[in-house]
């Protein structure tokens, strides 16, 4: 049983981690509303099972694991029980012109990122975007650190190829 002081501290940490959770949820959903729904579902599940959190472990890893598992469960359920048509009009993006070249490059990068298989996209989002360590990403993805590094490298190579880049000194490497 967690003390009220520890529970309050964990809840404050969760609030501080919301931006990182939102960034990681974009790994799973292109649509911002769906990504935010996944963050909300993750926070709800985390708060409901806060007693199972082991103090001294990384809260961020625990939350990201809950998010990943929630997405996978939802994905399997939707695959089993499809609704709507394949081309749902509500999910069609409304096109508007980019006002800056960097905005256009950002969209190209986003498109290329979402063309990657999830096992390559997850390490990129975790390590390059959310800033988690290889070890944390290993725990979240449920695979060895070497596999995470390999997937990250292959994912970056696929992104470079998709963006027509020949050098690692590109948008991906800062």
mmCIF file with all atom_site columns, C-alpha atoms in Angstrom:
data_model
loop_
_atom_site.group_PDB
_atom_site.id
_atom_site.type_symbol
_atom_site.label_atom_id
_atom_site.label_alt_id
_atom_site.label_comp_id
_atom_site.label_asym_id
_atom_site.label_entity_id
_atom_site.label_seq_id
_atom_site.pdbx_PDB_ins_code
_atom_site.Cartn_x
_atom_site.Cartn_y
_atom_site.Cartn_z
_atom_site.occupancy
_atom_site.B_iso_or_equiv
_atom_site.pdbx_formal_charge
_atom_site.auth_seq_id
_atom_site.auth_comp_id
_atom_site.auth_asym_id
_atom_site.auth_atom_id
_atom_site.pdbx_PDB_model_num
ATOM 1   C CA . UNK A 1 1   ? 0.000   0.000  0.000   1.00 0.00 ? 1   UNK A CA 1
ATOM 2   C CA . UNK A 1 2   ? 1.459   3.340  -1.084  1.00 0.00 ? 2   UNK A CA 1
ATOM 3   C CA . UNK A 1 3   ? 1.418   6.202  1.399   1.00 0.00 ? 3   UNK A CA 1
ATOM 4   C CA . UNK A 1 4   ? -0.540  9.296  0.485   1.00 0.00 ? 4   UNK A CA 1
ATOM 5   C CA . UNK A 1 5   ? 2.736   11.230 0.179   1.00 0.00 ? 5   UNK A CA 1
ATOM 6   C CA . UNK A 1 6   ? 4.208   8.730  -2.329  1.00 0.00 ? 6   UNK A CA 1
ATOM 7   C CA . UNK A 1 7   ? 0.911   8.557  -4.252  1.00 0.00 ? 7   UNK A CA 1
ATOM 8   C CA . UNK A 1 8   ? 0.817   12.362 -4.512  1.00 0.00 ? 8   UNK A CA 1
ATOM 9   C CA . UNK A 1 9   ? 4.459   12.477 -5.661  1.00 0.00 ? 9   UNK A CA 1
ATOM 10  C CA . UNK A 1 10  ? 3.808   9.833  -8.351  1.00 0.00 ? 10  UNK A CA 1
ATOM 11  C CA . UNK A 1 11  ? 0.782   11.742 -9.599  1.00 0.00 ? 11  UNK A CA 1
ATOM 12  C CA . UNK A 1 12  ? 2.895   14.906 -9.900  1.00 0.00 ? 12  UNK A CA 1
ATOM 13  C CA . UNK A 1 13  ? 5.534   12.959 -11.839 1.00 0.00 ? 13  UNK A CA 1
ATOM 14  C CA . UNK A 1 14  ? 2.815   11.612 -14.164 1.00 0.00 ? 14  UNK A CA 1
ATOM 15  C CA . UNK A 1 15  ? 1.681   15.153 -14.932 1.00 0.00 ? 15  UNK A CA 1
ATOM 16  C CA . UNK A 1 16  ? 5.274   16.140 -15.723 1.00 0.00 ? 16  UNK A CA 1
ATOM 17  C CA . UNK A 1 17  ? 5.572   13.140 -18.089 1.00 0.00 ? 17  UNK A CA 1
ATOM 18  C CA . UNK A 1 18  ? 2.465   13.994 -20.137 1.00 0.00 ? 18  UNK A CA 1
ATOM 19  C CA . UNK A 1 19  ? 4.460   15.763 -22.920 1.00 0.00 ? 19  UNK A CA 1
ATOM 20  C CA . UNK A 1 20  ? 6.731   12.722 -23.301 1.00 0.00 ? 20  UNK A CA 1
ATOM 21  C CA . UNK A 1 21  ? 3.700   10.442 -23.306 1.00 0.00 ? 21  UNK A CA 1
ATOM 22  C CA . UNK A 1 22  ? 2.037   12.550 -25.998 1.00 0.00 ? 22  UNK A CA 1
ATOM 23  C CA . UNK A 1 23  ? 5.171   12.336 -28.137 1.00 0.00 ? 23  UNK A CA 1
ATOM 24  C CA . UNK A 1 24  ? 5.368   8.564  -27.674 1.00 0.00 ? 24  UNK A CA 1
ATOM 25  C CA . UNK A 1 25  ? 1.654   8.125  -28.416 1.00 0.00 ? 25  UNK A CA 1
ATOM 26  C CA . UNK A 1 26  ? 2.285   9.671  -31.858 1.00 0.00 ? 26  UNK A CA 1
ATOM 27  C CA . UNK A 1 27  ? 4.302   6.531  -32.553 1.00 0.00 ? 27  UNK A CA 1
ATOM 28  C CA . UNK A 1 28  ? 1.046   4.662  -32.601 1.00 0.00 ? 28  UNK A CA 1
ATOM 29  C CA . UNK A 1 29  ? -1.433  7.213  -33.984 1.00 0.00 ? 29  UNK A CA 1
ATOM 30  C CA . UNK A 1 30  ? -1.042  9.827  -36.687 1.00 0.00 ? 30  UNK A CA 1
ATOM 31  C CA . UNK A 1 31  ? -4.244  11.520 -35.629 1.00 0.00 ? 31  UNK A CA 1
ATOM 32  C CA . UNK A 1 32  ? -3.591  13.868 -32.678 1.00 0.00 ? 32  UNK A CA 1
ATOM 33  C CA . UNK A 1 33  ? -6.984  13.157 -31.089 1.00 0.00 ? 33  UNK A CA 1
ATOM 34  C CA . UNK A 1 34  ? -6.375  9.398  -31.155 1.00 0.00 ? 34  UNK A CA 1
ATOM 35  C CA . UNK A 1 35  ? -2.903  9.935  -29.701 1.00 0.00 ? 35  UNK A CA 1
ATOM 36  C CA . UNK A 1 36  ? -4.353  12.074 -26.900 1.00 0.00 ? 36  UNK A CA 1
ATOM 37  C CA . UNK A 1 37  ? -7.008  9.434  -26.239 1.00 0.00 ? 37  UNK A CA 1
ATOM 38  C CA . UNK A 1 38  ? -4.238  6.851  -25.842 1.00 0.00 ? 38  UNK A CA 1
ATOM 39  C CA . UNK A 1 39  ? -2.449  9.117  -23.343 1.00 0.00 ? 39  UNK A CA 1
ATOM 40  C CA . UNK A 1 40  ? -5.687  9.566  -21.413 1.00 0.00 ? 40  UNK A CA 1
ATOM 41  C CA . UNK A 1 41  ? -6.351  5.814  -21.392 1.00 0.00 ? 41  UNK A CA 1
ATOM 42  C CA . UNK A 1 42  ? -2.791  5.191  -20.218 1.00 0.00 ? 42  UNK A CA 1
ATOM 43  C CA . UNK A 1 43  ? -3.088  7.705  -17.384 1.00 0.00 ? 43  UNK A CA 1
ATOM 44  C CA . UNK A 1 44  ? -6.423  6.240  -16.329 1.00 0.00 ? 44  UNK A CA 1
ATOM 45  C CA . UNK A 1 45  ? -5.007  2.712  -16.232 1.00 0.00 ? 45  UNK A CA 1
ATOM 46  C CA . UNK A 1 46  ? -1.895  3.912  -14.398 1.00 0.00 ? 46  UNK A CA 1
ATOM 47  C CA . UNK A 1 47  ? -3.900  5.762  -11.756 1.00 0.00 ? 47  UNK A CA 1
ATOM 48  C CA . UNK A 1 48  ? -6.201  2.771  -11.270 1.00 0.00 ? 48  UNK A CA 1
ATOM 49  C CA . UNK A 1 49  ? -3.236  0.442  -10.765 1.00 0.00 ? 49  UNK A CA 1
ATOM 50  C CA . UNK A 1 50  ? -0.865  2.816  -8.978  1.00 0.00 ? 50  UNK A CA 1
ATOM 51  C CA . UNK A 1 51  ? -0.596  0.303  -6.125  1.00 0.00 ? 51  UNK A CA 1
ATOM 52  C CA . UNK A 1 52  ? 1.247   -2.075 -8.482  1.00 0.00 ? 52  UNK A CA 1
ATOM 53  C CA . UNK A 1 53  ? 3.990   0.453  -9.248  1.00 0.00 ? 53  UNK A CA 1
ATOM 54  C CA . UNK A 1 54  ? 7.255   -0.510 -7.587  1.00 0.00 ? 54  UNK A CA 1
ATOM 55  C CA . UNK A 1 55  ? 8.896   2.544  -5.997  1.00 0.00 ? 55  UNK A CA 1
ATOM 56  C CA . UNK A 1 56  ? 12.493  2.907  -7.110  1.00 0.00 ? 56  UNK A CA 1
ATOM 57  C CA . UNK A 1 57  ? 11.764  1.849  -10.692 1.00 0.00 ? 57  UNK A CA 1
ATOM 58  C CA . UNK A 1 58  ? 11.320  4.262  -13.605 1.00 0.00 ? 58  UNK A CA 1
ATOM 59  C CA . UNK A 1 59  ? 7.821   5.700  -13.750 1.00 0.00 ? 59  UNK A CA 1
ATOM 60  C CA . UNK A 1 60  ? 8.334   6.718  -17.402 1.00 0.00 ? 60  UNK A CA 1
ATOM 61  C CA . UNK A 1 61  ? 9.135   3.151  -18.439 1.00 0.00 ? 61  UNK A CA 1
ATOM 62  C CA . UNK A 1 62  ? 6.128   1.870  -16.522 1.00 0.00 ? 62  UNK A CA 1
ATOM 63  C CA . UNK A 1 63  ? 3.805   4.399  -18.214 1.00 0.00 ? 63  UNK A CA 1
ATOM 64  C CA . UNK A 1 64  ? 5.253   3.749  -21.691 1.00 0.00 ? 64  UNK A CA 1
ATOM 65  C CA . UNK A 1 65  ? 4.800   0.010  -21.189 1.00 0.00 ? 65  UNK A CA 1
ATOM 66  C CA . UNK A 1 66  ? 1.167   0.534  -20.171 1.00 0.00 ? 66  UNK A CA 1
ATOM 67  C CA . UNK A 1 67  ? 0.689   2.720  -23.280 1.00 0.00 ? 67  UNK A CA 1
ATOM 68  C CA . UNK A 1 68  ? 2.269   0.181  -25.605 1.00 0.00 ? 68  UNK A CA 1
ATOM 69  C CA . UNK A 1 69  ? 0.218   -2.673 -24.130 1.00 0.00 ? 69  UNK A CA 1
ATOM 70  C CA . UNK A 1 70  ? -2.985  -0.608 -24.326 1.00 0.00 ? 70  UNK A CA 1
ATOM 71  C CA . UNK A 1 71  ? -2.352  0.180  -27.973 1.00 0.00 ? 71  UNK A CA 1
ATOM 72  C CA . UNK A 1 72  ? -1.567  -3.450 -28.805 1.00 0.00 ? 72  UNK A CA 1
ATOM 73  C CA . UNK A 1 73  ? -4.727  -4.658 -27.053 1.00 0.00 ? 73  UNK A CA 1
ATOM 74  C CA . UNK A 1 74  ? -6.838  -2.056 -28.828 1.00 0.00 ? 74  UNK A CA 1
ATOM 75  C CA . UNK A 1 75  ? -5.199  -2.842 -32.175 1.00 0.00 ? 75  UNK A CA 1
ATOM 76  C CA . UNK A 1 76  ? -5.932  -6.569 -31.808 1.00 0.00 ? 76  UNK A CA 1
ATOM 77  C CA . UNK A 1 77  ? -9.517  -5.845 -30.812 1.00 0.00 ? 77  UNK A CA 1
ATOM 78  C CA . UNK A 1 78  ? -10.061 -3.532 -33.786 1.00 0.00 ? 78  UNK A CA 1
ATOM 79  C CA . UNK A 1 79  ? -8.508  -6.075 -36.114 1.00 0.00 ? 79  UNK A CA 1
ATOM 80  C CA . UNK A 1 80  ? -10.895 -8.716 -34.808 1.00 0.00 ? 80  UNK A CA 1
ATOM 81  C CA . UNK A 1 81  ? -13.931 -6.436 -34.810 1.00 0.00 ? 81  UNK A CA 1
ATOM 82  C CA . UNK A 1 82  ? -13.567 -3.927 -37.683 1.00 0.00 ? 82  UNK A CA 1
ATOM 83  C CA . UNK A 1 83  ? -16.011 -1.040 -37.855 1.00 0.00 ? 83  UNK A CA 1
ATOM 84  C CA . UNK A 1 84  ? -16.793 1.450  -40.593 1.00 0.00 ? 84  UNK A CA 1
ATOM 85  C CA . UNK A 1 85  ? -15.418 1.403  -44.085 1.00 0.00 ? 85  UNK A CA 1
ATOM 86  C CA . UNK A 1 86  ? -11.788 1.160  -45.123 1.00 0.00 ? 86  UNK A CA 1
ATOM 87  C CA . UNK A 1 87  ? -11.723 4.766  -46.297 1.00 0.00 ? 87  UNK A CA 1
ATOM 88  C CA . UNK A 1 88  ? -13.514 6.514  -43.442 1.00 0.00 ? 88  UNK A CA 1
ATOM 89  C CA . UNK A 1 89  ? -14.115 10.115 -44.461 1.00 0.00 ? 89  UNK A CA 1
ATOM 90  C CA . UNK A 1 90  ? -13.641 11.350 -40.878 1.00 0.00 ? 90  UNK A CA 1
ATOM 91  C CA . UNK A 1 91  ? -10.012 10.198 -40.920 1.00 0.00 ? 91  UNK A CA 1
ATOM 92  C CA . UNK A 1 92  ? -9.171  11.975 -44.180 1.00 0.00 ? 92  UNK A CA 1
ATOM 93  C CA . UNK A 1 93  ? -6.770  14.834 -43.605 1.00 0.00 ? 93  UNK A CA 1
ATOM 94  C CA . UNK A 1 94  ? -7.768  18.252 -44.890 1.00 0.00 ? 94  UNK A CA 1
ATOM 95  C CA . UNK A 1 95  ? -4.865  19.454 -47.043 1.00 0.00 ? 95  UNK A CA 1
ATOM 96  C CA . UNK A 1 96  ? -3.456  22.926 -46.615 1.00 0.00 ? 96  UNK A CA 1
ATOM 97  C CA . UNK A 1 97  ? -0.237  24.350 -48.011 1.00 0.00 ? 97  UNK A CA 1
ATOM 98  C CA . UNK A 1 98  ? 2.902   24.525 -45.872 1.00 0.00 ? 98  UNK A CA 1
ATOM 99  C CA . UNK A 1 99  ? 4.018   28.047 -45.116 1.00 0.00 ? 99  UNK A CA 1
ATOM 100 C CA . UNK A 1 100 ? 7.705   27.229 -44.583 1.00 0.00 ? 100 UNK A CA 1
ATOM 101 C CA . UNK A 1 101 ? 10.096  24.702 -46.100 1.00 0.00 ? 101 UNK A CA 1
ATOM 102 C CA . UNK A 1 102 ? 10.920  23.302 -42.647 1.00 0.00 ? 102 UNK A CA 1
ATOM 103 C CA . UNK A 1 103 ? 7.233   22.611 -42.146 1.00 0.00 ? 103 UNK A CA 1
ATOM 104 C CA . UNK A 1 104 ? 7.174   20.722 -45.430 1.00 0.00 ? 104 UNK A CA 1
ATOM 105 C CA . UNK A 1 105 ? 10.311  18.739 -44.479 1.00 0.00 ? 105 UNK A CA 1
ATOM 106 C CA . UNK A 1 106 ? 8.693   17.968 -41.142 1.00 0.00 ? 106 UNK A CA 1
ATOM 107 C CA . UNK A 1 107 ? 5.659   16.542 -42.897 1.00 0.00 ? 107 UNK A CA 1
ATOM 108 C CA . UNK A 1 108 ? 7.897   14.509 -45.212 1.00 0.00 ? 108 UNK A CA 1
ATOM 109 C CA . UNK A 1 109 ? 9.686   13.128 -42.177 1.00 0.00 ? 109 UNK A CA 1
ATOM 110 C CA . UNK A 1 110 ? 6.375   12.335 -40.480 1.00 0.00 ? 110 UNK A CA 1
ATOM 111 C CA . UNK A 1 111 ? 5.092   10.551 -43.589 1.00 0.00 ? 111 UNK A CA 1
ATOM 112 C CA . UNK A 1 112 ? 8.303   8.547  -43.878 1.00 0.00 ? 112 UNK A CA 1
ATOM 113 C CA . UNK A 1 113 ? 8.190   7.727  -40.167 1.00 0.00 ? 113 UNK A CA 1
ATOM 114 C CA . UNK A 1 114 ? 4.660   6.351  -40.399 1.00 0.00 ? 114 UNK A CA 1
ATOM 115 C CA . UNK A 1 115 ? 5.640   4.201  -43.371 1.00 0.00 ? 115 UNK A CA 1
ATOM 116 C CA . UNK A 1 116 ? 8.104   2.324  -41.148 1.00 0.00 ? 116 UNK A CA 1
ATOM 117 C CA . UNK A 1 117 ? 7.043   -0.908 -39.517 1.00 0.00 ? 117 UNK A CA 1
ATOM 118 C CA . UNK A 1 118 ? 6.177   -0.370 -35.823 1.00 0.00 ? 118 UNK A CA 1
ATOM 119 C CA . UNK A 1 119 ? 9.233   -2.285 -34.585 1.00 0.00 ? 119 UNK A CA 1
ATOM 120 C CA . UNK A 1 120 ? 11.474  0.289  -36.325 1.00 0.00 ? 120 UNK A CA 1
ATOM 121 C CA . UNK A 1 121 ? 9.304   3.337  -35.565 1.00 0.00 ? 121 UNK A CA 1
ATOM 122 C CA . UNK A 1 122 ? 9.065   2.672  -31.788 1.00 0.00 ? 122 UNK A CA 1
ATOM 123 C CA . UNK A 1 123 ? 12.818  2.867  -31.046 1.00 0.00 ? 123 UNK A CA 1
ATOM 124 C CA . UNK A 1 124 ? 13.120  6.066  -33.102 1.00 0.00 ? 124 UNK A CA 1
ATOM 125 C CA . UNK A 1 125 ? 10.256  7.693  -31.214 1.00 0.00 ? 125 UNK A CA 1
ATOM 126 C CA . UNK A 1 126 ? 11.465  6.468  -27.835 1.00 0.00 ? 126 UNK A CA 1
ATOM 127 C CA . UNK A 1 127 ? 15.170  7.254  -28.170 1.00 0.00 ? 127 UNK A CA 1
ATOM 128 C CA . UNK A 1 128 ? 15.322  10.135 -30.664 1.00 0.00 ? 128 UNK A CA 1
ATOM 129 C CA . UNK A 1 129 ? 12.072  11.929 -29.788 1.00 0.00 ? 129 UNK A CA 1
ATOM 130 C CA . UNK A 1 130 ? 11.232  11.046 -26.173 1.00 0.00 ? 130 UNK A CA 1
ATOM 131 C CA . UNK A 1 131 ? 14.890  10.814 -25.118 1.00 0.00 ? 131 UNK A CA 1
ATOM 132 C CA . UNK A 1 132 ? 14.716  7.527  -23.245 1.00 0.00 ? 132 UNK A CA 1
ATOM 133 C CA . UNK A 1 133 ? 17.846  5.428  -22.793 1.00 0.00 ? 133 UNK A CA 1
ATOM 134 C CA . UNK A 1 134 ? 18.517  2.255  -24.732 1.00 0.00 ? 134 UNK A CA 1
ATOM 135 C CA . UNK A 1 135 ? 17.915  0.267  -21.544 1.00 0.00 ? 135 UNK A CA 1
ATOM 136 C CA . UNK A 1 136 ? 14.547  1.920  -20.948 1.00 0.00 ? 136 UNK A CA 1
ATOM 137 C CA . UNK A 1 137 ? 13.546  1.393  -24.572 1.00 0.00 ? 137 UNK A CA 1
ATOM 138 C CA . UNK A 1 138 ? 14.566  -2.242 -24.182 1.00 0.00 ? 138 UNK A CA 1
ATOM 139 C CA . UNK A 1 139 ? 12.176  -2.651 -21.244 1.00 0.00 ? 139 UNK A CA 1
ATOM 140 C CA . UNK A 1 140 ? 9.342   -0.824 -23.009 1.00 0.00 ? 140 UNK A CA 1
ATOM 141 C CA . UNK A 1 141 ? 9.738   -2.764 -26.275 1.00 0.00 ? 141 UNK A CA 1
ATOM 142 C CA . UNK A 1 142 ? 10.297  -6.059 -24.476 1.00 0.00 ? 142 UNK A CA 1
ATOM 143 C CA . UNK A 1 143 ? 13.509  -6.977 -26.299 1.00 0.00 ? 143 UNK A CA 1
ATOM 144 C CA . UNK A 1 144 ? 17.281  -6.913 -25.624 1.00 0.00 ? 144 UNK A CA 1
ATOM 145 C CA . UNK A 1 145 ? 19.250  -3.652 -25.803 1.00 0.00 ? 145 UNK A CA 1
ATOM 146 C CA . UNK A 1 146 ? 21.156  -4.923 -28.851 1.00 0.00 ? 146 UNK A CA 1
ATOM 147 C CA . UNK A 1 147 ? 17.880  -5.488 -30.688 1.00 0.00 ? 147 UNK A CA 1
ATOM 148 C CA . UNK A 1 148 ? 16.761  -1.950 -29.843 1.00 0.00 ? 148 UNK A CA 1
ATOM 149 C CA . UNK A 1 149 ? 20.041  -0.522 -31.190 1.00 0.00 ? 149 UNK A CA 1
ATOM 150 C CA . UNK A 1 150 ? 19.759  -2.623 -34.332 1.00 0.00 ? 150 UNK A CA 1
ATOM 151 C CA . UNK A 1 151 ? 16.134  -1.615 -34.936 1.00 0.00 ? 151 UNK A CA 1
ATOM 152 C CA . UNK A 1 152 ? 17.014  2.037  -34.344 1.00 0.00 ? 152 UNK A CA 1
ATOM 153 C CA . UNK A 1 153 ? 19.851  1.874  -36.868 1.00 0.00 ? 153 UNK A CA 1
ATOM 154 C CA . UNK A 1 154 ? 17.762  0.056  -39.482 1.00 0.00 ? 154 UNK A CA 1
ATOM 155 C CA . UNK A 1 155 ? 14.846  2.450  -38.895 1.00 0.00 ? 155 UNK A CA 1
ATOM 156 C CA . UNK A 1 156 ? 17.106  5.465  -39.430 1.00 0.00 ? 156 UNK A CA 1
ATOM 157 C CA . UNK A 1 157 ? 18.523  3.911  -42.599 1.00 0.00 ? 157 UNK A CA 1
ATOM 158 C CA . UNK A 1 158 ? 15.006  3.309  -43.938 1.00 0.00 ? 158 UNK A CA 1
ATOM 159 C CA . UNK A 1 159 ? 14.040  6.900  -43.099 1.00 0.00 ? 159 UNK A CA 1
ATOM 160 C CA . UNK A 1 160 ? 17.108  8.236  -44.914 1.00 0.00 ? 160 UNK A CA 1
ATOM 161 C CA . UNK A 1 161 ? 16.234  6.138  -47.947 1.00 0.00 ? 161 UNK A CA 1
ATOM 162 C CA . UNK A 1 162 ? 12.566  7.257  -47.865 1.00 0.00 ? 162 UNK A CA 1
ATOM 163 C CA . UNK A 1 163 ? 13.640  10.905 -47.664 1.00 0.00 ? 163 UNK A CA 1
ATOM 164 C CA . UNK A 1 164 ? 16.111  10.528 -50.517 1.00 0.00 ? 164 UNK A CA 1
ATOM 165 C CA . UNK A 1 165 ? 19.092  11.282 -48.288 1.00 0.00 ? 165 UNK A CA 1
ATOM 166 C CA . UNK A 1 166 ? 22.436  9.642  -48.944 1.00 0.00 ? 166 UNK A CA 1
ATOM 167 C CA . UNK A 1 167 ? 24.253  10.897 -45.845 1.00 0.00 ? 167 UNK A CA 1
ATOM 168 C CA . UNK A 1 168 ? 23.650  10.488 -42.140 1.00 0.00 ? 168 UNK A CA 1
ATOM 169 C CA . UNK A 1 169 ? 24.262  14.253 -41.877 1.00 0.00 ? 169 UNK A CA 1
ATOM 170 C CA . UNK A 1 170 ? 20.627  14.932 -42.548 1.00 0.00 ? 170 UNK A CA 1
ATOM 171 C CA . UNK A 1 171 ? 17.390  15.774 -40.832 1.00 0.00 ? 171 UNK A CA 1
ATOM 172 C CA . UNK A 1 172 ? 17.796  12.708 -38.615 1.00 0.00 ? 172 UNK A CA 1
ATOM 173 C CA . UNK A 1 173 ? 21.187  13.520 -37.144 1.00 0.00 ? 173 UNK A CA 1
ATOM 174 C CA . UNK A 1 174 ? 21.484  16.660 -35.061 1.00 0.00 ? 174 UNK A CA 1
#
